PDB file of C-alpha atoms in Angstrom:
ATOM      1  CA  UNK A   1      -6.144  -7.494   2.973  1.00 61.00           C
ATOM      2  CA  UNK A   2      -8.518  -4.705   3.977  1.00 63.00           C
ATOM      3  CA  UNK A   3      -7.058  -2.409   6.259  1.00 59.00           C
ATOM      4  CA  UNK A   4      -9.848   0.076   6.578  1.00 68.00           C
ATOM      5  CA  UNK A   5     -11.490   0.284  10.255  1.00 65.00           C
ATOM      6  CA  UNK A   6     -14.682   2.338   9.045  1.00 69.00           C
ATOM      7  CA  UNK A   7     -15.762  -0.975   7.352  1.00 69.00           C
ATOM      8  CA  UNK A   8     -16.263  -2.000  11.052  1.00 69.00           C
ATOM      9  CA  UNK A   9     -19.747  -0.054  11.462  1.00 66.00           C
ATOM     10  CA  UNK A  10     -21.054  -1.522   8.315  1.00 74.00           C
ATOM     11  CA  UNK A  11     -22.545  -4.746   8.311  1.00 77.00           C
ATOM     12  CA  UNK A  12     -20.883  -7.233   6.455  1.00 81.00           C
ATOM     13  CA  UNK A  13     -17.860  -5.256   6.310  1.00 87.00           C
ATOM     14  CA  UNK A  14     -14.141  -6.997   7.223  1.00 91.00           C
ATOM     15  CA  UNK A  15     -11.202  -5.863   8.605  1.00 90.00           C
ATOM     16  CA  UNK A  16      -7.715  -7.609   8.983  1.00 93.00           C
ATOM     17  CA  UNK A  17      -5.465  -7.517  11.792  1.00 95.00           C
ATOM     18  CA  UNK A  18      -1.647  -8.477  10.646  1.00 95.00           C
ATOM     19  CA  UNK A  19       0.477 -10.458  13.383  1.00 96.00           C
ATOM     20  CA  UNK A  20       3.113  -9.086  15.490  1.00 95.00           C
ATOM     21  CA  UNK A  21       4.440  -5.486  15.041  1.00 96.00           C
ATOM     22  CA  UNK A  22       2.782  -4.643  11.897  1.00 96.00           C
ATOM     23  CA  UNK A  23      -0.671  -5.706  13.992  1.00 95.00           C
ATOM     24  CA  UNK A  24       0.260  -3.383  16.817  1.00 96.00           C
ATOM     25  CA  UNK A  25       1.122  -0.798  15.059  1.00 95.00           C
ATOM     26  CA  UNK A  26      -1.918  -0.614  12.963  1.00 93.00           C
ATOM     27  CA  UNK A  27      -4.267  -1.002  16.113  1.00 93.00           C
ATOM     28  CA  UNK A  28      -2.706   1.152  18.020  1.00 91.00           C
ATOM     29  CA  UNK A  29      -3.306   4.115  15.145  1.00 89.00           C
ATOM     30  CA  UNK A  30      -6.900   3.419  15.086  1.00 85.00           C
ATOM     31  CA  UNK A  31      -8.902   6.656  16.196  1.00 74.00           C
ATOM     32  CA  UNK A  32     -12.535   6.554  18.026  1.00 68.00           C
ATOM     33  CA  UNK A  33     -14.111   9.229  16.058  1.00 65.00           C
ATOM     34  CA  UNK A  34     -18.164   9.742  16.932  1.00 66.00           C
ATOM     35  CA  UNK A  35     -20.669  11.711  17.067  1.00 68.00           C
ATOM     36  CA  UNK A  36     -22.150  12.721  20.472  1.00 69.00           C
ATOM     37  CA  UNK A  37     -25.631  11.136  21.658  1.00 66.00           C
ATOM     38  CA  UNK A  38     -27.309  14.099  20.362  1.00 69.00           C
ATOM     39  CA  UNK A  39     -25.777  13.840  16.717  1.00 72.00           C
ATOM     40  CA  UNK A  40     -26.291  10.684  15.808  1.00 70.00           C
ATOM     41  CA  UNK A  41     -23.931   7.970  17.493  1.00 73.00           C
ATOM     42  CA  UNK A  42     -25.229   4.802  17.169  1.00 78.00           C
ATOM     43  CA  UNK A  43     -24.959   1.626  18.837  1.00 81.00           C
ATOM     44  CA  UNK A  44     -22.317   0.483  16.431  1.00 81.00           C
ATOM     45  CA  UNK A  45     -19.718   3.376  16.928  1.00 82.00           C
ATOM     46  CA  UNK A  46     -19.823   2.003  20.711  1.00 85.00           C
ATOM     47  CA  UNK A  47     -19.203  -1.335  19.487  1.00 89.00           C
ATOM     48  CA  UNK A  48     -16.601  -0.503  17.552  1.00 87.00           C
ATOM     49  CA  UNK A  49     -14.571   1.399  19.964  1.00 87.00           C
ATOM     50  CA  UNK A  50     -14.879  -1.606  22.597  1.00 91.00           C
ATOM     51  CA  UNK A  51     -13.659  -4.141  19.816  1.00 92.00           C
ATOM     52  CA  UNK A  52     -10.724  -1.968  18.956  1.00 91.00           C
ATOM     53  CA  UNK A  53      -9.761  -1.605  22.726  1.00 92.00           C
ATOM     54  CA  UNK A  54     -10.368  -5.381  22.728  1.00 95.00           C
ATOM     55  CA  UNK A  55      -7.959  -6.045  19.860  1.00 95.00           C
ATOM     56  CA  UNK A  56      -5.196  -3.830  22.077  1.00 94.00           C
ATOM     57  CA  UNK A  57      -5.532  -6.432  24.971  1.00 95.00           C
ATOM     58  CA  UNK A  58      -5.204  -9.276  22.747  1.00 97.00           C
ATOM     59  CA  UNK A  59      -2.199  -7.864  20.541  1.00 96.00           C
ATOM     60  CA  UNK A  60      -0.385  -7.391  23.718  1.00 95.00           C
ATOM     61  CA  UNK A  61      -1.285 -10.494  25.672  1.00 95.00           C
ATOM     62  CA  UNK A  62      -2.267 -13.408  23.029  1.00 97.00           C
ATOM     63  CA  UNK A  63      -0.353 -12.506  20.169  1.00 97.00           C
ATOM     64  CA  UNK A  64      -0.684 -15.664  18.817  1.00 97.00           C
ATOM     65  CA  UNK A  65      -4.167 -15.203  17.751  1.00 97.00           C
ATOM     66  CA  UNK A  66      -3.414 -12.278  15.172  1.00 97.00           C
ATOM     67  CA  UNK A  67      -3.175 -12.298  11.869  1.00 97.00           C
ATOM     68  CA  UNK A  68      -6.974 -12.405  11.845  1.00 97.00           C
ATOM     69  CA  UNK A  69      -9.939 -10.762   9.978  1.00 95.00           C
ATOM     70  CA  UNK A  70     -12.777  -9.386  12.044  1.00 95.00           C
ATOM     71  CA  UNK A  71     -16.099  -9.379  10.161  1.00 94.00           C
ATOM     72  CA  UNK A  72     -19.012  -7.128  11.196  1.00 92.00           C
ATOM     73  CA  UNK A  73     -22.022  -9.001  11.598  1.00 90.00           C
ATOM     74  CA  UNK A  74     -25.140  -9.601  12.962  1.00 92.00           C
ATOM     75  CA  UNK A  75     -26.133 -11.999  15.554  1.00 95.00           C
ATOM     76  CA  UNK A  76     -23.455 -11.987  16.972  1.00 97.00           C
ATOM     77  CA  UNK A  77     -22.178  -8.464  15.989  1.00 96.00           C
ATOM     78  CA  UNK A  78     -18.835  -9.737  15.514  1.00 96.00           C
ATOM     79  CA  UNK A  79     -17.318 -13.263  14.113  1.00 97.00           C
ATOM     80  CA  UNK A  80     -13.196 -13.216  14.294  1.00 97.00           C
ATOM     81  CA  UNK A  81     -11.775 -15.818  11.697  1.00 97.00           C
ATOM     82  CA  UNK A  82      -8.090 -17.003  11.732  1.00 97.00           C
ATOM     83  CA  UNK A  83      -5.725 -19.062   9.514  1.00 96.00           C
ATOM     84  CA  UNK A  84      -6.417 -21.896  11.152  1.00 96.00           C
ATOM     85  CA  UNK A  85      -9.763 -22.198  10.704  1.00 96.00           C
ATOM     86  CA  UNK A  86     -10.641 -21.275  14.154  1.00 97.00           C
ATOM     87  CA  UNK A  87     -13.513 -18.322  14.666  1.00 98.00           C
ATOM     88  CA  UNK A  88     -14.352 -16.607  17.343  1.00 98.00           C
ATOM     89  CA  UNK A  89     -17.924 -14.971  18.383  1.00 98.00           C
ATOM     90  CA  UNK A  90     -18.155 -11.692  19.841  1.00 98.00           C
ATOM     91  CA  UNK A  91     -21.289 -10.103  21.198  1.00 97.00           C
ATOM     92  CA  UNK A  92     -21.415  -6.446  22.311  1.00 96.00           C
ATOM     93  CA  UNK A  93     -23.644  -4.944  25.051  1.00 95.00           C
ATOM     94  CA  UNK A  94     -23.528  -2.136  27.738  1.00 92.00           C
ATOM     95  CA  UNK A  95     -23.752  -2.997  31.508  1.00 92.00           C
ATOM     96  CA  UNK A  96     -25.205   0.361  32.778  1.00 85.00           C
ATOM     97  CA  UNK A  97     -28.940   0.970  34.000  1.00 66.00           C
ATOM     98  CA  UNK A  98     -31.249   2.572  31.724  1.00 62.00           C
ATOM     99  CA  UNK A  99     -32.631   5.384  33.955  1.00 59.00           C
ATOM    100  CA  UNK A 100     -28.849   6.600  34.134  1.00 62.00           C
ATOM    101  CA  UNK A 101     -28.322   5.880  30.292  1.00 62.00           C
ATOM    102  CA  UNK A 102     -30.925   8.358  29.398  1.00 64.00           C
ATOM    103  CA  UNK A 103     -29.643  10.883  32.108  1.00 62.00           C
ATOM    104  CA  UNK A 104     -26.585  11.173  30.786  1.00 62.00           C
ATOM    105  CA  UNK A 105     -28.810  11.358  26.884  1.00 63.00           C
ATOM    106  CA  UNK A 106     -30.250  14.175  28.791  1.00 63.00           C
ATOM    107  CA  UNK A 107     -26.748  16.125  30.168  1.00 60.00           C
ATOM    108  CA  UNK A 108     -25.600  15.867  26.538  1.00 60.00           C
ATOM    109  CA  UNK A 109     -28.604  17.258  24.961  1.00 59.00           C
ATOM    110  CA  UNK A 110     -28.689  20.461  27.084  1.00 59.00           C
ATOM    111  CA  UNK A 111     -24.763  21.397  26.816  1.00 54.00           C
ATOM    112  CA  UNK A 112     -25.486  20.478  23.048  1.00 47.00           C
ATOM    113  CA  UNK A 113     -21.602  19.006  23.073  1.00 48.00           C
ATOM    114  CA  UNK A 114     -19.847  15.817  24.138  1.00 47.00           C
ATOM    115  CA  UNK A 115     -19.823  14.551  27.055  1.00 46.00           C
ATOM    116  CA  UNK A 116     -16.373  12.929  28.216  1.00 48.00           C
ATOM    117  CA  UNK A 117     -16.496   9.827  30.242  1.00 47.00           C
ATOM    118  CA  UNK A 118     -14.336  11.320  33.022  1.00 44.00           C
ATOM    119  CA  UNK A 119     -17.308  14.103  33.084  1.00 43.00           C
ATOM    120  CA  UNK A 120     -20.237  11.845  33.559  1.00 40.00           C
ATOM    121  CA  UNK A 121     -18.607   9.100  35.990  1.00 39.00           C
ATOM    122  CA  UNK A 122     -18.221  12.024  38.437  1.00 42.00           C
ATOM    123  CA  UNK A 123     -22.382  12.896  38.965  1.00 42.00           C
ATOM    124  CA  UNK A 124     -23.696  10.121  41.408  1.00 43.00           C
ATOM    125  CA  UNK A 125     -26.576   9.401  40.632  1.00 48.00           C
ATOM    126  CA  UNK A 126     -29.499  10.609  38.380  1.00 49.00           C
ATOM    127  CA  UNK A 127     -31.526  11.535  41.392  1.00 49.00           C
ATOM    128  CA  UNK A 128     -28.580  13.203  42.885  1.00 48.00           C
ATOM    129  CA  UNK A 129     -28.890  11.038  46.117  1.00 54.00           C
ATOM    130  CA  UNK A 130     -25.809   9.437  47.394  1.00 59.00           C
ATOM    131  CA  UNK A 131     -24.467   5.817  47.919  1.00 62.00           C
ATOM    132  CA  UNK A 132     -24.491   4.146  51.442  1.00 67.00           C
ATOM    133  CA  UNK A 133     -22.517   1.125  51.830  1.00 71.00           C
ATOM    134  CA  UNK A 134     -21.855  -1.087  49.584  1.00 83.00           C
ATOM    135  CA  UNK A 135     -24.627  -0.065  46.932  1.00 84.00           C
ATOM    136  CA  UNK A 136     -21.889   0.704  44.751  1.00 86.00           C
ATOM    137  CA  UNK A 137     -20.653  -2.681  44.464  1.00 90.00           C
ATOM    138  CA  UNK A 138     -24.026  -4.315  44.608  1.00 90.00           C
ATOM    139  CA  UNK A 139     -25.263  -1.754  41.566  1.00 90.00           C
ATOM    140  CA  UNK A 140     -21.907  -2.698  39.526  1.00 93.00           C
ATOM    141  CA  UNK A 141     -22.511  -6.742  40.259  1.00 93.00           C
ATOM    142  CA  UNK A 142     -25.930  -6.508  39.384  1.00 92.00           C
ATOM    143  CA  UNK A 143     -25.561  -4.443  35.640  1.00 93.00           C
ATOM    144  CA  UNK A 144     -23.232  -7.533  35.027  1.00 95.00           C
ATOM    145  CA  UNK A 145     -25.309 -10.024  35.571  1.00 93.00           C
ATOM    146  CA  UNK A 146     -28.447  -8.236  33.604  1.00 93.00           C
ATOM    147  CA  UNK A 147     -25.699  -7.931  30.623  1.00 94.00           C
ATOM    148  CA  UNK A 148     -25.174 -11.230  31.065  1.00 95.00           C
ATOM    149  CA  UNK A 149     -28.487 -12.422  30.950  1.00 93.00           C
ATOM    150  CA  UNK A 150     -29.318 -10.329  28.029  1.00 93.00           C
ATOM    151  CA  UNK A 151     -27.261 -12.337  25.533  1.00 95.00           C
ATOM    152  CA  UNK A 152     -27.365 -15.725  27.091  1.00 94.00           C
ATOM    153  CA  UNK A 153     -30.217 -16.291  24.700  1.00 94.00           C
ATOM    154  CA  UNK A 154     -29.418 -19.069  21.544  1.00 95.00           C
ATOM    155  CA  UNK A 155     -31.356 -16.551  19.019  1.00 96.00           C
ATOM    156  CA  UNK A 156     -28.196 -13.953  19.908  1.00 96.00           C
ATOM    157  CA  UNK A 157     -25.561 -16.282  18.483  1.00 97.00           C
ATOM    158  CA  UNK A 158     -27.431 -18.167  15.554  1.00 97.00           C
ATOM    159  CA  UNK A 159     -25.039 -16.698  13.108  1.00 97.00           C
ATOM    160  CA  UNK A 160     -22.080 -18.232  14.535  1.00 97.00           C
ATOM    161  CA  UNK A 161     -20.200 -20.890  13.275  1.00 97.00           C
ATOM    162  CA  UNK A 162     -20.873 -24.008  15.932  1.00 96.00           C
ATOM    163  CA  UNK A 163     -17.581 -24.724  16.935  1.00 96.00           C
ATOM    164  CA  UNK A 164     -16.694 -20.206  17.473  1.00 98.00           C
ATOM    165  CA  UNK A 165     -15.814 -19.641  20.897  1.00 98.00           C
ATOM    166  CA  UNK A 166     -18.400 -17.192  22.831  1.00 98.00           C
ATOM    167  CA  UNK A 167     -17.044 -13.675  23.742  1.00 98.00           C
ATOM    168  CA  UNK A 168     -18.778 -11.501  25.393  1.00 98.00           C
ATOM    169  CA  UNK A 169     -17.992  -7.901  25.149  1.00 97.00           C
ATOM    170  CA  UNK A 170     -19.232  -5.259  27.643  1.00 96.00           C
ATOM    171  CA  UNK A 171     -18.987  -1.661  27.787  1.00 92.00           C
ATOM    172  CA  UNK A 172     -19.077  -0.369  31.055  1.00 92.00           C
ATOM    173  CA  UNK A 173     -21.237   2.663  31.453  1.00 88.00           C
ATOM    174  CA  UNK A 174     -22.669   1.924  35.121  1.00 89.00           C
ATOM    175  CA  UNK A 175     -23.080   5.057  37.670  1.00 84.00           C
ATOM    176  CA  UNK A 176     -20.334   3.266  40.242  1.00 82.00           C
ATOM    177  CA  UNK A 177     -17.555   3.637  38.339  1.00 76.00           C
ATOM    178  CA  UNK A 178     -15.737   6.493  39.664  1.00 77.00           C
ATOM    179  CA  UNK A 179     -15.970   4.481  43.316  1.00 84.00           C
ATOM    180  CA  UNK A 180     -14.271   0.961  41.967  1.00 90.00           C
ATOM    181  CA  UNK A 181     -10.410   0.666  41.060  1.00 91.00           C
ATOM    182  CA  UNK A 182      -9.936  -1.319  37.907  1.00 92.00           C
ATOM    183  CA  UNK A 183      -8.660  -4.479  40.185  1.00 93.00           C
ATOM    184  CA  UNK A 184     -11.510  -3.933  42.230  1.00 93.00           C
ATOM    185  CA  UNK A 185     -14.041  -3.861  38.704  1.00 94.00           C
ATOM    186  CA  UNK A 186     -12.176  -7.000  38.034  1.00 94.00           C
ATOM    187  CA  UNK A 187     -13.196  -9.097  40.945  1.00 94.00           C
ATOM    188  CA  UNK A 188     -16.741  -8.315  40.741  1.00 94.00           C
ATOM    189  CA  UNK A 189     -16.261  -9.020  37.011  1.00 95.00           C
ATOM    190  CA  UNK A 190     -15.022 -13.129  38.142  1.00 94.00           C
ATOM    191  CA  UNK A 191     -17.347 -12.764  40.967  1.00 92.00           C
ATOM    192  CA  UNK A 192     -20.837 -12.137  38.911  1.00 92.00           C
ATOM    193  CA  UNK A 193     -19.074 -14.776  36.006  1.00 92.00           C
ATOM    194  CA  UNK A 194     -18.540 -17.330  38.145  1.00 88.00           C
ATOM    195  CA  UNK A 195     -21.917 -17.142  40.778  1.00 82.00           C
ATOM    196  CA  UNK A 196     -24.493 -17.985  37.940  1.00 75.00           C
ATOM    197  CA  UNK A 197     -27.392 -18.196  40.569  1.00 71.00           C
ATOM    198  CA  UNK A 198     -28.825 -21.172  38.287  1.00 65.00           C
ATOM    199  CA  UNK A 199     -28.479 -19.189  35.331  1.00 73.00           C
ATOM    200  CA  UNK A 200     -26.176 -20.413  32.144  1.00 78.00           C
ATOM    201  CA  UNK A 201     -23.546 -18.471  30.412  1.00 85.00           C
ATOM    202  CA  UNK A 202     -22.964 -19.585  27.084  1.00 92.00           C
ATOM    203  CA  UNK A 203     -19.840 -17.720  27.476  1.00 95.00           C
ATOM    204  CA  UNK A 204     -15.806 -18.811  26.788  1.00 96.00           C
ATOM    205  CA  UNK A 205     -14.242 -15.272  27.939  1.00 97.00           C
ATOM    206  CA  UNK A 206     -16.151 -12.313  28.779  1.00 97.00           C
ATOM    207  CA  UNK A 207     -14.234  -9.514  28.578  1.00 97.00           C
ATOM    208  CA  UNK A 208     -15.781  -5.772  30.412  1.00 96.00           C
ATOM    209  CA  UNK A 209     -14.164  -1.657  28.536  1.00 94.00           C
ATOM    210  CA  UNK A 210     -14.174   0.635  31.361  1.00 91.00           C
ATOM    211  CA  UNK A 211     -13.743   4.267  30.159  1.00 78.00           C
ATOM    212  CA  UNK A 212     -10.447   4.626  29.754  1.00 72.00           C
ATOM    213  CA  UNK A 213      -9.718   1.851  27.554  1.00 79.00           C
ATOM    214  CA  UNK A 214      -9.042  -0.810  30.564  1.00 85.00           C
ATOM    215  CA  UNK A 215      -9.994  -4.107  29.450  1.00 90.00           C
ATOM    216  CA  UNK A 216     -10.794  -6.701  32.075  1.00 91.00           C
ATOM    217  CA  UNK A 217     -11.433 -10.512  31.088  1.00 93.00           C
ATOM    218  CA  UNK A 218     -12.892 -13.555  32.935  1.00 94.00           C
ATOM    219  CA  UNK A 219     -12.361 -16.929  31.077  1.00 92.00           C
ATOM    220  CA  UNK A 220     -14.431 -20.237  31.237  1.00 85.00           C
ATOM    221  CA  UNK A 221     -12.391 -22.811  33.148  1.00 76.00           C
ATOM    222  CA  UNK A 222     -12.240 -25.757  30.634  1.00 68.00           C
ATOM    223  CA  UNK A 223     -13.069 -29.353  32.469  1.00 58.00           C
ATOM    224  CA  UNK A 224      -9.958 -31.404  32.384  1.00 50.00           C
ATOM    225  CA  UNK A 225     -12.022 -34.392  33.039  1.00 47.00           C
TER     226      UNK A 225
END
């Protein structure tokens, strides 16, 4: 049983999650140790600490799905296997706008250190206009959807055993955040899910990291006809 959480950033690499206590525990030792923007952080380190936060929820609220192994992949970055043969997809992806992505690439560049997430949520926007109504909410609403849309695709899941469940996993690095409450984040996280606009999630759960761990999830209502 491999134990070692650096294996996560490697491709290929596995990682087992025991059941119960000895699963908690474990998890909940698990640091998020990366490099700033300027020094190298890659995609993956994101990735990793959203699965880890991820694995948290789960421990706490479906323990029945651990012991599992969690192998890094590609396409989709993440397949979870269990005992019983079940598997689970996971695809990561940020829900933030790209003007305000390289901004903050920017901020980090020119203090040449870190920048913490309760630092950058505070700046409004890039331009250093304000928000007037609800643009907040509309911006927020409108990252999810374009992180939606952005792994709907087939290609994104091809590696992924047929009958794996579809979870999407999104890091939440939009400008708004400082203005929505976490229950607030989580209706416009059901609200986006659920009002496709003619559009087609392939997803079973979709679950959204805000900055300070918070996990939010929206699940697929399965037909009961």
């Amino acid at each position: 049983m491999n134990t070692d959480p650096s294996t996560l950033l490697l491709t290929g690499g596995a990682f087992t999650v025991p059941g119960g206590v000895e699963g908690r525990d474990l998890v909940e030792e698990l640091t998020f140790d990366a490099p700033s923007r300027s020094e190298g952080r890659t995609p993956a380190h994101r990735e990793r600490f959203c699965l880890v936060a991820l694995l948290r929820h789960l421990l706490l609220t479906e323990p029945s799905l651990f012991p599992a192994t969690i192998f890094r992949n590609e396409a989709p970055d993440f397949l979870i296997h269990r005992p019983c043969g079940a598997a689970i997809a996971i695809e990561h992806t940020d829900a933030g706008e790209p003007h305000y992505q390289r901004f903050l690439s920017e901020i980090e560049h020119a203090r040449s250190e870190t920048v913490g997430p309760t630092e950058v949520v505070s700046i409004p926007s890039p331009g250093g206009d304000g928000w007037i109504g609800d643009a907040p909410e509309r911006t927020f609403i409108e990252a999810l959807r374009a992180s939606f849309l952005r792994k709907s695709a087939e290609q994104t899941w091809r590696n992924a055993p047929a009958s794996a469940e579809r979870w999407l996993l999104i890091y939440d690095q939009t400008n708004t955040s400082i203005y929505l409450s976490n229950s607030a984040a989580a209706g416009f996280l059901r609200c986006a899910a659920q009002d496709k606009g003619g559009a087609n999630w392939p997803y079973d759960r979709i679950y959204l990291v805000r900055s300070q761990e918070i996990v939010l999830g929206w699940r697929q209502q399965k037909s009961t006809s």
